[in-house]
Tab-separated table of C-alpha atoms and ligand atoms in Angstrom:
chain	number	residue	atom	x	y	z
A	4	MET	CA	4.311	7.434	22.847
A	5	ASN	CA	3.883	11.191	22.892
A	6	GLU	CA	0.364	11.687	24.185
A	7	LYS	CA	-0.436	13.928	21.274
A	8	SER	CA	1.144	16.468	19.028
A	9	ASP	CA	0.547	20.090	19.930
A	10	PHE	CA	0.538	20.661	16.211
A	11	LEU	CA	-2.981	20.856	14.817
A	12	ILE	CA	-3.704	17.965	12.470
A	13	ASN	CA	-6.949	17.982	10.562
A	14	ASP	CA	-8.190	17.539	7.039
A	15	SER	CA	-7.788	21.139	5.915
A	16	ARG	CA	-4.357	21.469	7.552
A	17	ILE	CA	-3.132	18.325	5.784
A	18	VAL	CA	-4.308	19.655	2.419
A	19	SER	CA	-3.072	23.204	3.003
A	20	MET	CA	0.508	22.065	3.597
A	21	ARG	CA	0.845	20.261	0.291
A	22	GLY	CA	3.116	21.377	-2.507
A	23	ASN	CA	2.169	21.281	-6.175
A	24	LYS	CA	0.900	18.233	-8.007
A	25	ASN	CA	2.898	16.759	-10.885
A	26	SER	CA	1.581	17.264	-14.356
A	27	VAL	CA	-0.374	14.184	-15.486
A	28	VAL	CA	-2.374	13.232	-18.579
A	29	PRO	CA	-5.746	11.406	-18.299
A	30	GLN	CA	-4.962	8.998	-21.175
A	31	ILE	CA	-1.517	7.962	-19.884
A	32	PRO	CA	-0.711	6.137	-16.627
A	33	TYR	CA	1.785	8.020	-14.523
A	34	GLY	CA	3.958	4.944	-14.155
A	35	TRP	CA	4.281	1.231	-14.784
A	36	LEU	CA	6.808	-1.412	-13.880
A	37	VAL	CA	7.348	-5.133	-13.610
A	38	GLU	CA	8.605	-6.747	-10.407
A	39	LYS	CA	9.014	-10.238	-9.046
A	40	GLU	CA	6.521	-11.325	-6.400
A	41	ARG	CA	5.917	-14.542	-4.549
A	42	THR	CA	2.418	-15.636	-5.461
A	43	ALA	CA	-0.146	-17.178	-3.122
A	44	SER	CA	0.671	-20.568	-4.642
A	45	GLY	CA	4.351	-20.173	-3.710
A	46	ASN	CA	5.867	-19.431	-7.129
A	47	ILE	CA	8.051	-16.425	-7.830
A	48	GLU	CA	6.537	-14.690	-10.839
A	49	GLU	CA	6.758	-11.394	-12.624
A	50	THR	CA	3.925	-9.041	-11.759
A	51	GLY	CA	3.110	-5.834	-13.585
A	52	ILE	CA	2.016	-2.661	-11.821
A	53	ILE	CA	0.193	0.102	-13.639
A	54	PHE	CA	-0.081	3.378	-11.735
A	55	LEU	CA	-3.302	4.805	-13.104
A	56	THR	CA	-3.887	8.521	-13.415
A	57	ASN	CA	-7.267	9.530	-12.022
A	58	ARG	CA	-9.120	11.848	-9.708
A	59	GLU	CA	-7.589	12.454	-6.316
A	60	CYS	CA	-8.678	10.224	-3.428
A	61	PRO	CA	-11.430	11.833	-1.315
A	62	PHE	CA	-9.658	10.802	1.912
A	63	HIS	CA	-6.711	12.892	3.007
A	64	CYS	CA	-4.575	10.614	5.122
A	65	LEU	CA	-1.817	12.286	7.096
A	66	MET	CA	1.015	10.220	5.591
A	67	CYS	CA	-0.253	10.039	2.017
A	68	ASP	CA	1.584	11.557	-0.922
A	69	LEU	CA	-0.322	9.769	-3.666
A	70	TRP	CA	-2.298	12.933	-4.479
A	71	LYS	CA	0.826	14.197	-6.263
A	72	ASN	CA	0.010	12.253	-9.431
A	73	THR	CA	-3.749	12.755	-9.572
A	74	THR	CA	-6.200	15.007	-11.387
A	75	ASP	CA	-8.578	17.417	-9.645
A	76	GLU	CA	-11.556	16.244	-11.715
A	77	SER	CA	-12.753	12.790	-12.725
A	78	VAL	CA	-11.170	11.452	-15.890
A	79	PRO	CA	-13.570	10.817	-18.805
A	80	VAL	CA	-15.075	7.394	-19.487
A	81	GLY	CA	-12.584	5.510	-21.661
A	82	ALA	CA	-9.449	7.140	-20.218
A	83	ILE	CA	-8.691	4.310	-17.755
A	84	PRO	CA	-8.958	1.566	-20.443
A	85	ASP	CA	-6.726	3.766	-22.661
A	86	GLN	CA	-4.142	3.911	-19.865
A	87	ILE	CA	-4.230	0.160	-19.333
A	88	ARG	CA	-3.855	-0.490	-23.071
A	89	TYR	CA	-0.970	1.984	-23.201
A	90	ALA	CA	0.953	0.262	-20.385
A	91	LEU	CA	0.204	-3.314	-21.483
A	92	GLU	CA	1.645	-2.590	-24.929
A	93	LYS	CA	4.937	-1.721	-23.242
A	94	MET	CA	5.027	-4.643	-20.828
A	95	PRO	CA	6.068	-8.233	-21.480
A	96	SER	CA	3.474	-10.954	-21.303
A	97	LEU	CA	2.627	-11.502	-17.605
A	98	LYS	CA	0.263	-13.563	-15.474
A	99	HIS	CA	-0.398	-11.006	-12.738
A	100	ILE	CA	-1.216	-7.324	-12.836
A	101	LYS	CA	-1.754	-4.657	-10.196
A	102	LEU	CA	-3.815	-1.601	-10.998
A	103	TYR	CA	-2.903	1.009	-8.413
A	104	ASN	CA	-4.845	4.236	-8.761
A	105	SER	CA	-3.597	6.427	-5.877
A	106	GLY	CA	-6.888	5.882	-4.106
A	107	SER	CA	-9.707	3.366	-4.373
A	108	PHE	CA	-10.507	1.375	-7.490
A	109	PHE	CA	-14.151	1.254	-6.389
A	110	ASP	CA	-14.403	5.030	-5.958
A	111	VAL	CA	-16.644	5.738	-8.948
A	112	ARG	CA	-15.313	9.290	-9.242
A	113	ALA	CA	-11.861	7.791	-9.774
A	114	ILE	CA	-12.642	4.781	-11.981
A	115	PRO	CA	-15.976	5.216	-13.818
A	116	GLU	CA	-18.234	2.207	-13.438
A	117	ALA	CA	-18.964	2.396	-17.159
A	118	ASP	CA	-15.324	1.395	-17.746
A	119	TYR	CA	-15.493	-1.876	-15.774
A	120	PRO	CA	-16.472	-4.104	-18.768
A	121	GLU	CA	-13.671	-2.781	-20.987
A	122	ILE	CA	-11.131	-3.003	-18.159
A	123	ALA	CA	-12.184	-6.615	-17.526
A	124	TRP	CA	-11.860	-7.422	-21.227
A	125	LEU	CA	-8.366	-5.865	-21.411
A	126	LEU	CA	-7.284	-8.007	-18.443
A	127	LYS	CA	-8.802	-11.254	-19.723
A	128	ASP	CA	-5.426	-13.002	-20.149
A	129	PHE	CA	-4.213	-12.390	-16.598
A	130	GLU	CA	-4.469	-15.010	-13.879
A	131	THR	CA	-4.595	-12.404	-11.106
A	132	VAL	CA	-5.772	-8.807	-11.004
A	133	ILE	CA	-4.940	-6.804	-7.878
A	134	VAL	CA	-6.569	-3.454	-7.133
A	135	GLU	CA	-6.501	-1.215	-4.056
A	136	CYS	CA	-9.432	0.245	-2.138
A	137	HIS	CA	-10.265	2.079	1.088
A	138	PRO	CA	-12.067	-0.403	3.387
A	139	ARG	CA	-15.153	1.821	3.575
A	140	LEU	CA	-15.580	1.585	-0.199
A	141	ILE	CA	-15.710	-2.212	-0.254
A	142	ASN	CA	-19.200	-3.142	-1.366
A	143	GLU	CA	-21.279	-4.838	-4.074
A	144	LYS	CA	-19.293	-3.017	-6.777
A	145	CYS	CA	-16.366	-5.313	-5.995
A	146	LEU	CA	-18.582	-8.301	-6.779
A	147	LYS	CA	-19.867	-6.682	-9.960
A	148	PHE	CA	-16.299	-6.172	-11.181
A	149	ARG	CA	-15.186	-9.641	-9.986
A	150	ASP	CA	-17.986	-11.222	-12.005
A	151	MET	CA	-16.826	-9.466	-15.180
A	152	LEU	CA	-13.256	-10.706	-14.780
A	153	THR	CA	-11.953	-14.028	-16.022
A	154	SER	CA	-8.983	-13.508	-13.636
A	155	ASN	CA	-8.915	-13.870	-9.841
A	156	LEU	CA	-9.554	-10.532	-8.178
A	157	ASN	CA	-7.375	-9.573	-5.170
A	158	ILE	CA	-7.989	-6.363	-3.246
A	159	ALA	CA	-5.413	-4.447	-1.207
A	160	LEU	CA	-6.755	-2.545	1.817
A	161	GLY	CA	-4.911	0.053	3.890
A	162	LEU	CA	-4.987	-1.081	7.510
A	163	GLU	CA	-2.137	1.308	8.417
A	164	THR	CA	-2.072	0.658	12.188
A	165	VAL	CA	-4.191	-0.952	14.874
A	166	ASN	CA	-3.157	1.657	17.445
A	167	PRO	CA	-6.591	3.319	17.756
A	168	GLU	CA	-5.300	6.801	18.664
A	169	ILE	CA	-2.753	6.825	15.884
A	170	LEU	CA	-5.277	5.474	13.380
A	171	LYS	CA	-7.525	8.397	14.256
A	172	LEU	CA	-4.651	10.835	13.951
A	173	LEU	CA	-3.907	9.487	10.468
A	174	ASN	CA	-7.257	10.906	9.287
A	175	LYS	CA	-8.011	7.664	7.466
A	176	GLN	CA	-11.652	8.055	8.542
A	177	MET	CA	-11.845	4.368	9.253
A	178	THR	CA	-12.219	2.252	12.380
A	179	LEU	CA	-10.787	-1.196	12.943
A	180	ASP	CA	-14.349	-2.444	12.756
A	181	ASP	CA	-14.676	-0.934	9.244
A	182	PHE	CA	-11.513	-2.777	8.260
A	183	ALA	CA	-12.643	-6.081	9.763
A	184	LYS	CA	-16.044	-5.815	8.042
A	185	ALA	CA	-14.419	-5.113	4.666
A	186	SER	CA	-12.035	-8.008	5.073
A	187	GLU	CA	-14.842	-10.338	6.142
A	188	PHE	CA	-16.986	-9.254	3.170
A	189	LEU	CA	-14.131	-10.093	0.801
A	190	SER	CA	-13.453	-13.463	2.454
A	191	GLU	CA	-17.144	-14.393	2.315
A	192	ASN	CA	-17.121	-13.588	-1.372
A	193	LYS	CA	-13.918	-15.537	-2.054
A	194	ILE	CA	-11.900	-12.438	-2.918
A	195	ARG	CA	-8.320	-12.564	-1.626
A	196	SER	CA	-7.232	-9.490	0.279
A	197	ARG	CA	-3.925	-7.978	1.303
A	198	ALA	CA	-3.199	-5.260	3.858
A	199	PHE	CA	-0.859	-2.299	3.826
A	200	ILE	CA	0.659	-1.756	7.289
A	201	LEU	CA	2.713	1.260	8.327
A	202	LEU	CA	5.983	1.000	10.191
A	203	ARG	CA	6.357	3.828	12.686
A	204	PRO	CA	3.676	6.407	11.978
A	205	PRO	CA	4.034	9.764	13.848
A	206	LEU	CA	4.192	10.014	17.645
A	207	LEU	CA	5.647	6.530	18.118
A	208	SER	CA	9.139	5.616	19.277
A	209	GLU	CA	11.130	3.083	17.254
A	210	ALA	CA	10.194	0.269	19.666
A	211	GLU	CA	6.510	1.283	19.631
A	212	GLY	CA	6.655	1.435	15.848
A	213	ILE	CA	7.770	-2.205	15.743
A	214	TYR	CA	5.242	-3.244	18.392
A	215	TRP	CA	2.258	-1.690	16.605
A	216	ALA	CA	3.300	-2.922	13.172
A	217	GLU	CA	3.470	-6.464	14.586
A	218	ARG	CA	0.076	-6.111	16.291
A	219	SER	CA	-1.284	-4.834	12.982
A	220	VAL	CA	0.011	-7.954	11.204
A	221	ASP	CA	-1.717	-10.076	13.885
A	222	PHE	CA	-4.975	-8.185	13.402
A	223	ALA	CA	-4.810	-8.374	9.607
A	224	PHE	CA	-4.355	-12.153	9.579
A	225	SER	CA	-7.036	-12.666	12.211
A	226	SER	CA	-9.416	-10.623	10.025
A	227	GLY	CA	-8.933	-12.965	7.065
A	228	ILE	CA	-6.243	-11.028	5.180
A	229	GLU	CA	-3.986	-13.286	3.121
A	230	CYS	CA	-0.935	-11.073	2.632
A	231	CYS	CA	0.596	-8.080	4.451
A	232	THR	CA	2.960	-5.434	3.101
A	233	ILE	CA	4.942	-3.433	5.651
A	234	ILE	CA	5.570	0.135	4.558
A	235	PRO	CA	8.122	2.284	6.362
A	236	VAL	CA	6.594	5.735	6.765
A	237	ARG	CA	8.196	8.534	4.769
A	238	ALA	CA	7.981	12.290	4.792
A	239	GLY	CA	7.644	14.377	1.628
A	240	ASN	CA	3.992	15.436	1.512
A	241	GLY	CA	4.268	18.724	3.428
A	242	ILE	CA	2.657	17.954	6.756
A	243	MET	CA	4.877	14.930	7.479
A	244	ASP	CA	7.939	17.110	6.927
A	245	LYS	CA	6.535	19.616	9.407
A	246	LEU	CA	5.933	16.869	11.977
A	247	MET	CA	9.483	15.641	11.463
A	248	GLU	CA	10.829	19.145	11.983
A	249	LYS	CA	8.915	19.359	15.272
A	250	GLY	CA	10.182	15.952	16.449
A	251	ASP	CA	6.702	14.377	16.273
A	252	PHE	CA	7.755	12.037	13.478
A	253	ASN	CA	11.001	10.195	12.822
A	254	LEU	CA	11.811	7.927	9.929
A	255	PRO	CA	11.870	4.265	10.987
A	256	ASP	CA	15.083	2.263	10.790
A	257	ILE	CA	15.694	-0.440	8.198
A	258	ASN	CA	16.498	-2.837	11.091
A	259	SER	CA	12.951	-2.400	12.396
A	260	LEU	CA	11.563	-3.255	8.975
A	261	GLU	CA	13.640	-6.442	9.010
A	262	LYS	CA	12.332	-7.305	12.503
A	263	VAL	CA	8.665	-6.840	11.579
A	264	VAL	CA	8.995	-8.846	8.373
A	265	GLU	CA	10.788	-11.652	10.247
A	266	TYR	CA	7.993	-11.637	12.824
A	267	GLY	CA	5.301	-11.818	10.169
A	268	ILE	CA	6.985	-14.600	8.196
A	269	ARG	CA	7.460	-16.659	11.380
A	270	LEU	CA	3.710	-16.528	12.009
A	271	LYS	CA	3.159	-18.577	8.820
A	272	LYS	CA	-0.335	-17.156	8.483
A	273	GLY	CA	0.194	-15.753	4.991
A	274	ARG	CA	2.707	-13.852	2.889
A	275	VAL	CA	4.482	-10.887	4.491
A	276	PHE	CA	6.349	-8.439	2.306
A	277	ALA	CA	8.524	-5.411	2.975
A	278	ASP	CA	8.105	-2.381	0.778
A	279	THR	CA	11.705	-2.183	-0.425
A	280	TRP	CA	11.487	1.057	-2.355
A	281	ASP	CA	14.285	3.529	-1.576
A	282	LEU	CA	15.397	1.921	1.690
A	283	GLY	CA	18.486	4.124	1.824
A	284	LEU	CA	16.165	6.651	3.477
A	285	PHE	CA	15.892	4.382	6.505
A	286	SER	CA	19.529	3.580	7.108
A	287	LYS	CA	22.348	5.646	8.507
A	288	CYS	CA	24.971	3.033	7.590
A	289	GLU	CA	26.248	3.097	4.033
A	290	LYS	CA	28.101	-0.182	4.571
A	291	CYS	CA	25.069	-2.414	4.961
A	292	THR	CA	22.044	-0.708	3.352
A	293	LYS	CA	22.386	-2.662	0.115
A	294	LYS	CA	22.905	-5.953	1.978
A	295	ARG	CA	19.849	-5.296	4.166
A	296	THR	CA	17.762	-4.365	1.146
A	297	ASP	CA	18.883	-7.562	-0.642
A	298	ARG	CA	18.013	-9.536	2.495
A	299	LEU	CA	14.517	-8.075	2.554
A	300	VAL	CA	14.036	-8.744	-1.162
A	301	GLU	CA	15.110	-12.348	-0.618
A	302	MET	CA	12.732	-12.734	2.351
A	303	ASN	CA	9.926	-11.250	0.239
A	304	LEU	CA	10.541	-13.835	-2.458
A	305	THR	CA	11.254	-16.910	-0.343
A	306	GLN	CA	9.102	-16.150	2.721
A	307	LYS	CA	11.930	-17.648	4.756
A	308	ILE	CA	14.153	-15.981	7.339
A	309	VAL	CA	17.466	-15.141	5.721
A	310	PRO	CA	20.511	-14.947	8.102
A	311	PRO	CA	20.887	-11.397	9.459
A	312	VAL	CA	23.419	-8.950	8.036
A	313	GLU	CA	26.437	-8.509	10.268
A	314	CYS	CA	27.727	-4.982	10.411
A	315	THR	CA	29.470	-2.697	12.866
A	316	CYS	CA	26.359	-0.480	12.999
A	317	THR	CA	24.420	-3.143	14.928
A	318	GLU	CA	27.265	-4.345	17.158
A	319	LYS	CA	26.514	-3.772	20.802
B	7	SF4	S1	-7.090	6.273	1.437
B	7	SF4	FE1	-5.117	5.696	0.541
B	7	SF4	S2	-4.907	6.979	-1.289
B	7	SF4	FE2	-6.545	7.853	-0.038
B	7	SF4	S3	-5.533	9.440	1.159
B	7	SF4	FE3	-5.566	7.570	2.398
B	7	SF4	S4	-3.611	6.541	1.960
B	7	SF4	FE4	-3.928	8.089	0.369
B	8	ZN	ZN1	25.766	-1.174	8.882
């Protein structure tokens, strides 16, 4: 591991290197889709994701590009239910729904508390509702919202990495203790939680990237997390591109993603998923990228180790 970057990384530097935001509308979600996911009960079912438009997250994590589809100011009361209604009208009938808001669902400047009852009513036919939240914003509001829902509430927390120096560098403004407390609070209150884990954040070699992602999976499960998603780190938000230019950040390899997911599935402590979006970014071999992506999708759905892809790019 490079001891540290000689490139200054702090909150204002991260923000100052950003490009422009996309144009978004408070009454319309900036995206929605339906994907297959293996549920906690072991079935493969269609799950909807609504990408809600709302005020930018107050944290400015080094690797984050979610600010691109956010507003500068809070959206008015009623806008979030409007967005959910808008997306649900376009989606088929589903049992599970994720509301991802480019930040924390329980950040009241992002999702107004006054909207909770209407949101809960709109989601009354779903079996599972999954939202995301920064661990430091896990509190009684989660219970208030859970009690309004007829569905099971699941909460996704960003663990990112258990390497303490790198976690600090990421500007997540969270300690591992904060994460463990949030996870414990959710377990005590019978709310299922999942963790987002980064594969190869800046300043780590490929091997260290794998090592720390695996240790992060260990930590997540030992903290009571039920499901982990491994996210290969990308550039594209300004500062990450700069770090890549300086050699302080390199994109991870798709093979490393396969290794970490295999490791996590073998543990049999809970579901382990790969983020399979745009994996071509993480492969230099055109011959096997699609096969490796299909392998990861199959492992996501079956939670079994699929035979490895054989290709000249991995021959010794
Ligand atoms: S807490 Fe999540 S949404 Fe907020 S800046 Fe960090 S990664 Fe992005
Ligand atoms: Zn190949």
